[in-house]
CSV table of C-alpha atoms and ligand atoms in Angstrom, one decimal:
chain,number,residue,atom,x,y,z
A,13,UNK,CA,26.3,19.1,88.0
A,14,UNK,CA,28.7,16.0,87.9
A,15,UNK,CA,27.6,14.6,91.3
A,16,UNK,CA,24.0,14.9,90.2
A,17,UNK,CA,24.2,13.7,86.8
A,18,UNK,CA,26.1,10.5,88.0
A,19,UNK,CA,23.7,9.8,91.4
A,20,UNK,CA,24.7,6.3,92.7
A,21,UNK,CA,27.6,5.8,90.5
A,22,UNK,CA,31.1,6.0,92.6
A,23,UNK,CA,33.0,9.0,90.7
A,24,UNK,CA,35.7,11.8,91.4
A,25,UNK,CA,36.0,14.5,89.0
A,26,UNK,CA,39.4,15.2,88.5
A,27,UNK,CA,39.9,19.0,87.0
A,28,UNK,CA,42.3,19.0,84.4
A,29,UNK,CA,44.8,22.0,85.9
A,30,UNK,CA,46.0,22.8,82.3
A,31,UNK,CA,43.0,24.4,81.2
A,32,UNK,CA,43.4,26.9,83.9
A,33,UNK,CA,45.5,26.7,87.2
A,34,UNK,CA,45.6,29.4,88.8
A,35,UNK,CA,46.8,28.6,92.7
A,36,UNK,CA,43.1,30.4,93.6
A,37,UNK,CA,40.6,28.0,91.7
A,38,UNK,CA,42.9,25.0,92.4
A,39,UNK,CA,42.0,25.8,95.8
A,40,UNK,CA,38.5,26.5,95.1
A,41,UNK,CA,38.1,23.1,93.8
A,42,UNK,CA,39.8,21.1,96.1
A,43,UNK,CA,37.8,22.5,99.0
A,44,UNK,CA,34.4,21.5,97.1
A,45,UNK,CA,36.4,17.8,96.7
A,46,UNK,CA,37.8,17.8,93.0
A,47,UNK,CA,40.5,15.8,92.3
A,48,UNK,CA,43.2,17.5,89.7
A,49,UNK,CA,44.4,15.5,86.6
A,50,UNK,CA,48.0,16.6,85.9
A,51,UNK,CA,50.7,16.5,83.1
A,52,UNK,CA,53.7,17.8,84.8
A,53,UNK,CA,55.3,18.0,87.9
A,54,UNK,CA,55.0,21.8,87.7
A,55,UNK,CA,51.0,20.7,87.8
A,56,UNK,CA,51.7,18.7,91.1
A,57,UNK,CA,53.5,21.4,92.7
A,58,UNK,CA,50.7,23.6,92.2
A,59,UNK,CA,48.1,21.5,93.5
A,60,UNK,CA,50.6,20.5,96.5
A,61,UNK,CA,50.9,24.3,97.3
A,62,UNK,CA,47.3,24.8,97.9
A,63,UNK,CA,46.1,21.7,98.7
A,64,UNK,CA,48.5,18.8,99.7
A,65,UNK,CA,45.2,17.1,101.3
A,66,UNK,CA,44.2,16.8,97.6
A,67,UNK,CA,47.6,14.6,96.7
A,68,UNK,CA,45.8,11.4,97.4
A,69,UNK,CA,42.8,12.6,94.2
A,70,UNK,CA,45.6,13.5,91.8
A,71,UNK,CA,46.2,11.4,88.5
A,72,UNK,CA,48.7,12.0,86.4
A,73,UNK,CA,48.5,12.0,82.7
A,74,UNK,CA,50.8,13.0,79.8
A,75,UNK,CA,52.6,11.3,77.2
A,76,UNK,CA,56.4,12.3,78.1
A,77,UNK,CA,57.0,12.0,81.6
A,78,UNK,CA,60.5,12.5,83.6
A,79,UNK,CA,62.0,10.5,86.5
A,80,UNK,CA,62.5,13.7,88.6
A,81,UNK,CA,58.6,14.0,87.7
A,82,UNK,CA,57.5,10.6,88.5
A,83,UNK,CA,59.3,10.4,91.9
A,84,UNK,CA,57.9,13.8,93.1
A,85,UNK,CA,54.4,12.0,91.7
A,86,UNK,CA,55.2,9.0,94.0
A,87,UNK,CA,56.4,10.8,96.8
A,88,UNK,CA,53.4,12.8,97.4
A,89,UNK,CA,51.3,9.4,96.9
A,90,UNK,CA,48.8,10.3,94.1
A,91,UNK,CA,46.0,7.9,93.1
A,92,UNK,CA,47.2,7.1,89.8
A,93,UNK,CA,49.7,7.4,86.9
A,94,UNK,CA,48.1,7.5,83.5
A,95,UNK,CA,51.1,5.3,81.6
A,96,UNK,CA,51.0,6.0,77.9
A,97,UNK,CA,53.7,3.4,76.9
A,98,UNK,CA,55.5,0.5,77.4
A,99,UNK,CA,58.7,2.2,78.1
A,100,UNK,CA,56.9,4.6,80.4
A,101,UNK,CA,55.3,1.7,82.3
A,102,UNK,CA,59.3,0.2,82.7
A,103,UNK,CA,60.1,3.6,83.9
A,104,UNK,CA,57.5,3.8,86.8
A,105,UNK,CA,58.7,0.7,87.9
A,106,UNK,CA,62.1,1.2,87.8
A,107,UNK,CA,61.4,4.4,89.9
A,108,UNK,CA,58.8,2.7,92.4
A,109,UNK,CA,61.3,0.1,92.7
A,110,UNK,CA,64.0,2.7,93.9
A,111,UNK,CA,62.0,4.8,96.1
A,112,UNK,CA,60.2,1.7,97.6
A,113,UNK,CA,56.7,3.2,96.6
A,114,UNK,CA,54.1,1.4,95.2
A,115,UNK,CA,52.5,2.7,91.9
A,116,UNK,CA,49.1,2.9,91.1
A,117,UNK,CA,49.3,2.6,87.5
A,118,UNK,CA,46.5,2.8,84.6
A,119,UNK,CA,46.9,2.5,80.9
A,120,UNK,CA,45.5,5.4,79.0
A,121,UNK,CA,44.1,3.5,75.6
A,122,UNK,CA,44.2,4.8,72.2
A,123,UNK,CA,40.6,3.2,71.7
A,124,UNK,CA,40.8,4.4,67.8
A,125,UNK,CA,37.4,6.7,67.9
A,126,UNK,CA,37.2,9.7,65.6
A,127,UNK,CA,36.1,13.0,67.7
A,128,UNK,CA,34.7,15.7,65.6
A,129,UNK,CA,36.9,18.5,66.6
A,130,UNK,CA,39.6,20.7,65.9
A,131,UNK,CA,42.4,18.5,64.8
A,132,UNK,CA,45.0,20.1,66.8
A,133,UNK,CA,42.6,18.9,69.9
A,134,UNK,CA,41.7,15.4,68.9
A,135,UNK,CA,43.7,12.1,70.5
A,136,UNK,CA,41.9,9.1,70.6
A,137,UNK,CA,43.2,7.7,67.0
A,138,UNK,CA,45.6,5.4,66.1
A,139,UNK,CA,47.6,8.2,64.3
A,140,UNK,CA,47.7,10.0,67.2
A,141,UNK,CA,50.8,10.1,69.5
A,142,UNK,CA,48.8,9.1,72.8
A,143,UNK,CA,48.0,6.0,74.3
A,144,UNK,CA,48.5,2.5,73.8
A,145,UNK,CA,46.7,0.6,71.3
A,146,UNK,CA,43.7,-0.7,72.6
A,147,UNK,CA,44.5,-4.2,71.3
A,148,UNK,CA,47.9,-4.3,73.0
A,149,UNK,CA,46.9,-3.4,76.4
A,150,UNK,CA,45.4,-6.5,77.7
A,151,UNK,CA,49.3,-8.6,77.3
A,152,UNK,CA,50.8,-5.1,78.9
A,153,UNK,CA,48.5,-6.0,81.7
A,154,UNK,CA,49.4,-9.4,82.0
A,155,UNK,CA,52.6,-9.1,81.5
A,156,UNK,CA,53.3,-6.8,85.1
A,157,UNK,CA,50.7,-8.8,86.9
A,158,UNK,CA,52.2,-9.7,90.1
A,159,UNK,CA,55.0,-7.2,90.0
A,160,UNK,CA,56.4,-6.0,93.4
A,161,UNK,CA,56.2,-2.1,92.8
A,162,UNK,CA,52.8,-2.2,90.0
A,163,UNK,CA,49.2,-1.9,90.9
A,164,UNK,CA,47.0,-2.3,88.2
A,165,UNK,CA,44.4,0.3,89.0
A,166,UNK,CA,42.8,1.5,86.2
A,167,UNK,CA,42.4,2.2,82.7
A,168,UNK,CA,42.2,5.8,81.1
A,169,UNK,CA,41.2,6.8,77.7
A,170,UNK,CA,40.8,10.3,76.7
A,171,UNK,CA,39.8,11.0,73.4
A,172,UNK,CA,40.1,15.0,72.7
A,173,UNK,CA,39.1,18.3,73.7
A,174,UNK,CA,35.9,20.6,72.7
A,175,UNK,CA,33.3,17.5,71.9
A,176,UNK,CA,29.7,18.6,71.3
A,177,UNK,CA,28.3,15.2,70.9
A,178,UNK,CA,28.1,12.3,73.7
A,179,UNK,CA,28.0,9.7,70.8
A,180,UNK,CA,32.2,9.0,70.6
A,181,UNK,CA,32.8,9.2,74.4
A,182,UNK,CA,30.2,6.5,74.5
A,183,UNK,CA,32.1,4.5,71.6
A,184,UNK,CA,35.2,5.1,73.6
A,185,UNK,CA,34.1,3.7,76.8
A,186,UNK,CA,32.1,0.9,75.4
A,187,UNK,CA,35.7,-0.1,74.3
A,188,UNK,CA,37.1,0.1,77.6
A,189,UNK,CA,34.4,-1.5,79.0
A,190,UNK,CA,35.1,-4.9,77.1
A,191,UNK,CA,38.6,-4.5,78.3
A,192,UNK,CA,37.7,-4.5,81.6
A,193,UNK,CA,35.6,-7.4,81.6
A,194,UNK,CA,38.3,-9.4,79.6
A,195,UNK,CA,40.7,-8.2,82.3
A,196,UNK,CA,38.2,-9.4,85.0
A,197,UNK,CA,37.9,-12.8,83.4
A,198,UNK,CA,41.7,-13.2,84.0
A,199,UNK,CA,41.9,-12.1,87.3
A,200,UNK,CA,42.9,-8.7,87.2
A,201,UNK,CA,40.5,-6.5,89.1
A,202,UNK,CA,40.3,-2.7,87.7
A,203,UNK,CA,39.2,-0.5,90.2
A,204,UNK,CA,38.8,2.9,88.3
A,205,UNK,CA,37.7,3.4,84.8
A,206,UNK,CA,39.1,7.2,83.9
A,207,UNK,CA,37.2,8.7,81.1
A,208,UNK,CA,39.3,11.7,80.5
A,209,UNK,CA,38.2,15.0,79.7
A,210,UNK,CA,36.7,17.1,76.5
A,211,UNK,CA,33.2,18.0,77.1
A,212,UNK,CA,32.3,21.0,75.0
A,213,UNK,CA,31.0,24.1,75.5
A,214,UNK,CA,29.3,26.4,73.0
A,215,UNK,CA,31.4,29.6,72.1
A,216,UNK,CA,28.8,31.0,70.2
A,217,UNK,CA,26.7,32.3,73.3
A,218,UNK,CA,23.0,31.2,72.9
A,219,UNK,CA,21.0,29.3,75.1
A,220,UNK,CA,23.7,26.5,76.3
A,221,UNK,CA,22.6,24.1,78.9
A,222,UNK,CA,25.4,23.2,80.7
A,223,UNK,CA,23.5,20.5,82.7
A,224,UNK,CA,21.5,18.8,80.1
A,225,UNK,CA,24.7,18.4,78.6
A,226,UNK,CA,26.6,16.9,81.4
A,227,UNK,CA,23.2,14.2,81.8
A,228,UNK,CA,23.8,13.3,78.7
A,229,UNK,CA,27.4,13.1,78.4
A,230,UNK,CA,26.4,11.1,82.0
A,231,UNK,CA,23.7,8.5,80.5
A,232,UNK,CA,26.1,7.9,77.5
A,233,UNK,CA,28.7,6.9,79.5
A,234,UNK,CA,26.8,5.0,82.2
A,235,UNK,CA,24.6,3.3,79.4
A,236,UNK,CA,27.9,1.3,78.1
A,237,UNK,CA,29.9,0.9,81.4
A,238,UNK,CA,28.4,-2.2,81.9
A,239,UNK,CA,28.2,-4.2,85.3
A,240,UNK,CA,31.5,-2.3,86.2
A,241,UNK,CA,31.5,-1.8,89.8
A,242,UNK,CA,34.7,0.6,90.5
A,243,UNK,CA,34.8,3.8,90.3
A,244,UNK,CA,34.9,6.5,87.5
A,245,UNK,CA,36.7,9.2,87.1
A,246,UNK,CA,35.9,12.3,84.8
A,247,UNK,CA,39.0,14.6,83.8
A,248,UNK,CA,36.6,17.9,82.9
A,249,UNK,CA,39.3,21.0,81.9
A,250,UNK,CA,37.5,23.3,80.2
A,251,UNK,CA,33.6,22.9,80.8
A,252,UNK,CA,34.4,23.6,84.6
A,253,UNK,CA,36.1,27.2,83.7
A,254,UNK,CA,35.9,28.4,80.0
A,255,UNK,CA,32.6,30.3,81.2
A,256,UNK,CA,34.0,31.4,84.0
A,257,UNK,CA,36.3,33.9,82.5
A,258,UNK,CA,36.4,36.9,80.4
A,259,UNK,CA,39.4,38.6,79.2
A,260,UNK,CA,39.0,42.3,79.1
A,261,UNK,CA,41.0,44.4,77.0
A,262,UNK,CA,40.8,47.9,75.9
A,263,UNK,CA,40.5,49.4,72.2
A,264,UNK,CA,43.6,51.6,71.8
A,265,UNK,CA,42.6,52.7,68.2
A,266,UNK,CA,39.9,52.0,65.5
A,267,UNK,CA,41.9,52.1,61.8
A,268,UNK,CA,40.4,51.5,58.4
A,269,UNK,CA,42.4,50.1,55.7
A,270,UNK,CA,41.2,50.1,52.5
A,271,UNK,CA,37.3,48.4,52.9
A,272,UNK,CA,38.8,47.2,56.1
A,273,UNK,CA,38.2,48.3,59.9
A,274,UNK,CA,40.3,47.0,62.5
A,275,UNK,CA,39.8,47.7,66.3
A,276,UNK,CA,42.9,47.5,68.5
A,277,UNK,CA,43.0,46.2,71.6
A,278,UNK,CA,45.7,46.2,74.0
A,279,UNK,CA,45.5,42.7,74.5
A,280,UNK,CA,47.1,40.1,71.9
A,281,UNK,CA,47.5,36.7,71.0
A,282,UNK,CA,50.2,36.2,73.8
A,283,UNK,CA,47.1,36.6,76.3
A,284,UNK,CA,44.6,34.4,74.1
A,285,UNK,CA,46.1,32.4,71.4
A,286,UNK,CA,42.8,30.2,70.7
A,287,UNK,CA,41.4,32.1,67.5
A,288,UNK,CA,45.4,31.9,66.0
A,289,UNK,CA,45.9,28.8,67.1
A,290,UNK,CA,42.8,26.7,66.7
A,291,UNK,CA,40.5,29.4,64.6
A,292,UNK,CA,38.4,29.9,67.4
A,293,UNK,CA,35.3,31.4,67.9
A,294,UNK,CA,34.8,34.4,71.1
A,295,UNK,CA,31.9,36.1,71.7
A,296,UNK,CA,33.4,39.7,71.8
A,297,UNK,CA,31.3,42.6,73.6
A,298,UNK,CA,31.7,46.4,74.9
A,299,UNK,CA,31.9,46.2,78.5
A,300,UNK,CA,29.4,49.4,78.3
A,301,UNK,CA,27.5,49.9,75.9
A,302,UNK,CA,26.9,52.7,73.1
A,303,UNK,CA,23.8,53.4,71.0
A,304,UNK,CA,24.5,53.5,67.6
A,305,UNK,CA,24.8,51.0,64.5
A,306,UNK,CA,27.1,47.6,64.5
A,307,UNK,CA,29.8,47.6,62.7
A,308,UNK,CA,32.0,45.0,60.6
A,309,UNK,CA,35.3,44.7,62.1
A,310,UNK,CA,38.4,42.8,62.6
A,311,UNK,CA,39.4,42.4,66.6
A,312,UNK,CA,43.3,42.5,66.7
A,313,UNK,CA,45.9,42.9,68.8
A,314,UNK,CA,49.7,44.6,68.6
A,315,UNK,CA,51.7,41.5,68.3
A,316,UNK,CA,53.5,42.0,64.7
A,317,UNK,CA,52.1,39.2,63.0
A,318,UNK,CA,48.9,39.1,61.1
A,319,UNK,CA,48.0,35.8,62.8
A,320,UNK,CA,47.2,38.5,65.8
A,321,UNK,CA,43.8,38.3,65.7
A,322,UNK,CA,40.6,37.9,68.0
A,323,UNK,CA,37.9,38.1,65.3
A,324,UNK,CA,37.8,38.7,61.1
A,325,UNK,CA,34.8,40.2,59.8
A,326,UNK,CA,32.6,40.3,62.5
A,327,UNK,CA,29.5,42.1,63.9
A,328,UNK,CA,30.5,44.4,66.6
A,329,UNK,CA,28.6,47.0,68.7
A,330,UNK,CA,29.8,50.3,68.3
A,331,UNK,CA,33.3,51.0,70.3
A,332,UNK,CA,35.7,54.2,70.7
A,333,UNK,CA,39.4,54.1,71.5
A,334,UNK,CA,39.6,54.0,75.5
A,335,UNK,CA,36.7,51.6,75.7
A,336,UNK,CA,36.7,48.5,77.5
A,337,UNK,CA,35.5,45.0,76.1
A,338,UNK,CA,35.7,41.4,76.9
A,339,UNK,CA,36.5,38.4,75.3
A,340,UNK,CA,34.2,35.6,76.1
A,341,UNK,CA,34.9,31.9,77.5
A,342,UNK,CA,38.1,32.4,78.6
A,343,UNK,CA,38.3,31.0,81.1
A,344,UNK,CA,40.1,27.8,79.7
A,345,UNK,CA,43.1,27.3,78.0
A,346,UNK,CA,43.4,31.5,78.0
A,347,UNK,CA,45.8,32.7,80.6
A,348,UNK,CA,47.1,29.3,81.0
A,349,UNK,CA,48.4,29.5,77.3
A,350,UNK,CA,49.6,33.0,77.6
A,351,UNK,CA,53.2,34.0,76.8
A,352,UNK,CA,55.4,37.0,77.1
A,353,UNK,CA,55.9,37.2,73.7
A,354,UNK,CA,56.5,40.6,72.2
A,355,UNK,CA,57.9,41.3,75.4
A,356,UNK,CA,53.7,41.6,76.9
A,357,UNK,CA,53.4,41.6,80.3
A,358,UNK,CA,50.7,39.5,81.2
A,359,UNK,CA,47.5,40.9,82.9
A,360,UNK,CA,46.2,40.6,86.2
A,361,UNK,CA,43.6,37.9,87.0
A,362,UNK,CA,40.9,38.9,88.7
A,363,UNK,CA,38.3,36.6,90.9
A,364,UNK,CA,34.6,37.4,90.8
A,365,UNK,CA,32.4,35.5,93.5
A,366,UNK,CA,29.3,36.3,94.4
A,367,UNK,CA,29.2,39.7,93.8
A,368,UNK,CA,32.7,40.4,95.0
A,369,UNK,CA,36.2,40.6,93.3
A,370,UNK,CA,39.5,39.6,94.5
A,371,UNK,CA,43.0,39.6,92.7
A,372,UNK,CA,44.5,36.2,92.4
A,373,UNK,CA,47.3,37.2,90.4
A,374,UNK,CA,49.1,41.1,89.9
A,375,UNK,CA,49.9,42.3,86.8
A,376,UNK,CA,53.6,41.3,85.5
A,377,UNK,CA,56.1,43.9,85.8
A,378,UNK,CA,59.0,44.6,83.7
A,379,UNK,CA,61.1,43.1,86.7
A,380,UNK,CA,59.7,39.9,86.7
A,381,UNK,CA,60.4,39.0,83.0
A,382,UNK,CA,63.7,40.4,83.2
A,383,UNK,CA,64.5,38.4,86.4
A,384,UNK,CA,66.1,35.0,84.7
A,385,UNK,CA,68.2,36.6,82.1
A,386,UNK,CA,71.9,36.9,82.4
A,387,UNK,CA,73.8,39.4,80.5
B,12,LLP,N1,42.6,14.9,80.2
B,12,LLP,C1,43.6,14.8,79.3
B,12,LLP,C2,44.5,13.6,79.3
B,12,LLP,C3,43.8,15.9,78.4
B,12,LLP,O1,44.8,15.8,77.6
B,12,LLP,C4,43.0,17.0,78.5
B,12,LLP,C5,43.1,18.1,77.6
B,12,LLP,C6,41.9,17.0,79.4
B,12,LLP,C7,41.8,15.9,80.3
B,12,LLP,C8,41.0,18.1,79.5
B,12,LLP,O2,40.2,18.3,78.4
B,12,LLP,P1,39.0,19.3,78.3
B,12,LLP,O3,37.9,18.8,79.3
B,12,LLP,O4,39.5,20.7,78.8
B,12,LLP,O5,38.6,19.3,76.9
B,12,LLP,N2,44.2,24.2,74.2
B,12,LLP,C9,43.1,23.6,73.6
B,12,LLP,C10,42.6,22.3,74.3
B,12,LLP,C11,43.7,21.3,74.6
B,12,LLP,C12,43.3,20.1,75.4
B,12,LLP,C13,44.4,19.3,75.8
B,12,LLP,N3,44.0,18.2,76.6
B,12,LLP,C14,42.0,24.6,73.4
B,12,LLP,O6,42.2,25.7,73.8
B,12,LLP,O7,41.0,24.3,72.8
């Protein structure tokens, strides 16, 4: 859809591995090409188990990283380091210089847009902790211009997750855009613009056109990227897997309290913290389904907290204790927020292609979670 929606235009779409990284679709990616954005060395080490090939289309983003992190990062020669500060940027040097590696570095802007979202998942403002300000980059570029162990490669901006409208990414890069051309004019020659991730997808089922969206995400961005000639990169987490993934969880008991009526499911907000955390929407459905009447419900889990729930007040087919049904759009940002809290074993993860299912990760048993404690 990406390749398409960008035609001439040099690009590598770098898959953001927090919104799902699971060692199976890493490698599912990197054998159609993807590149993986990053935000830890645990990341790197993933991507490096099923792909080293890939270690070359790897940038690494995040706002606090390690030494131990960065020389792992620089070892395995990735493409880029998204640097986030000043201090960061003397870090990277300091480490390059030591390990004799050249670094690829970009700065990831704050370019001060406001994103319609969830404000848990917006970052492009000034009051936000990432980035550099926009207006300070261009000395921070000067200022390491000729240094031994610093390529200037890029510039990143990424300005939040969950987007529906192409209007701010366009805003954002137009910014970027001037900055590169001001670069230009003194010499420095950019060869990657990264626009980051946050495409949205709709959670509310419908008719969503996932490829109209990416053309117009596309024109948006191409419309205010000027004469740049270099490449672009695209950091897409969650419209690449959300879809792709369904948690399924079984009722364990339908209870009325007062007006109320609560189904139970055996999974919990340790498996998909997104409606606790962010009050967000899943489609919920019975994997088969019964005749009879909807019914007004709240979807909960057995975590002891009240904040344990999939869905307040809504419409649900008819369902039975022992029934099966899935959580929509979980693909992202679901198992890959998951905890073991409550002491929950987390589920098995189960790959569907074409037709044909494969396990990509067993359930967790009790000997696993008990494995790093001492007593
Ligand atoms: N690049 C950077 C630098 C990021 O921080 C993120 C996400 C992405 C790319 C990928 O963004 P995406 O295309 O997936 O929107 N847990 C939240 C979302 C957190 C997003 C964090 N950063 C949720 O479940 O909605």
């Amino acid at each position: 859809m990406f390749q398409q929606a960008l035609g001439s235009r040099d690009h590598l779409v770098c898959y953001a591995v927090k919104a799902n990284s699971a060692l199976a679709i890493l490698k599912l990616l990197a054998a159609r090409g993807a590149g993986f954005d990053i935000v830890s060395g645990g990341e790197l080490e993933r991507v490096l188990a099923v792909a080293p090939e890939a270690a070359g289309r790897v940038v690494f983003s995040g706002v606090g990283k390690t030494a131990a992190e960065i020389d792992l990062a620089l070892q395995a020669e990735i493409l880029q380091f998204n640097v986030e500060s000043e201090a960061e940027l003397e870090l990277l040097a300091a480490r390059a210089a030591k390990l004799k590696r050249k670094a690829r570095f970009a700065l990831r802007v704050n370019p001060d847009v406001f994103a319609e979202t969830h404000p848990y998942i917006s970052t492009g403002m000034r009051e936000h902790k990432f980035g550099i300000d926009i207006r300070k980059a261009l000395k921070i570029y000067r200022s390491v211009a000729g240094s031994r162990w610093l390529e200037a490669h890029g510039v990143s901006v990424h300005i939040g997750s969950q987007i529906r409208s192409a209007e701010p990414f366009a805003v954002a890069i137009e910014r970027v855009s001037k900055l590169v051309a001001q670069l230009q004019r003194d010499g420095i020659e950019l060869k990657v613009i990264d626009a980051g991730g946050g495409l949205g997808i709709d959670y509310h089922g419908g008719s969503f056109d996932a490829a109209a969206k990416v053309n117009e995400y596309a024109a948006a961005i191409e419309q205010v990227l000027g004469d740049f000639k270099g490449r672009l990169l695209l950091e897409p987490g969650r419209f690449l897997v959300a879809q792709a993934g369904a948690l399924v969880a079984r009722v364990l008991q339908v209870k009325r309290n007062g007006k109320k009526t609560f189904v139970i499911t055996d999974a919990a907000m340790n498996d998909l913290i997104r409606p606790a955390l962010y009050q967000a929407h899943h489609e919920i459905v019975p994997v088969r389904r019964r005749p009879g009447k909807t019914r007004i419900v709240d979807v909960v889990g057995p975590v002891c907290e009240s904040g344990d729930f999939f869905a307040h007040d809504r419409e649900l087919q008819p369902v039975k204790p022992g029934d099966l049904v899935a959580l929509l759009d979980a693909g992202a940002y679901g198992m890959a927020q998951s905890s073991n809290y409550n002491t929950r074993l987390r589920p098995a993860e189960v790959l569907v292609e074409g037709g044909r299912a494969r396990l990509i990760r067993r359930r967790e048993t009790m000997a696993d979670l008990l494995a790093p404690e001492m007593v």
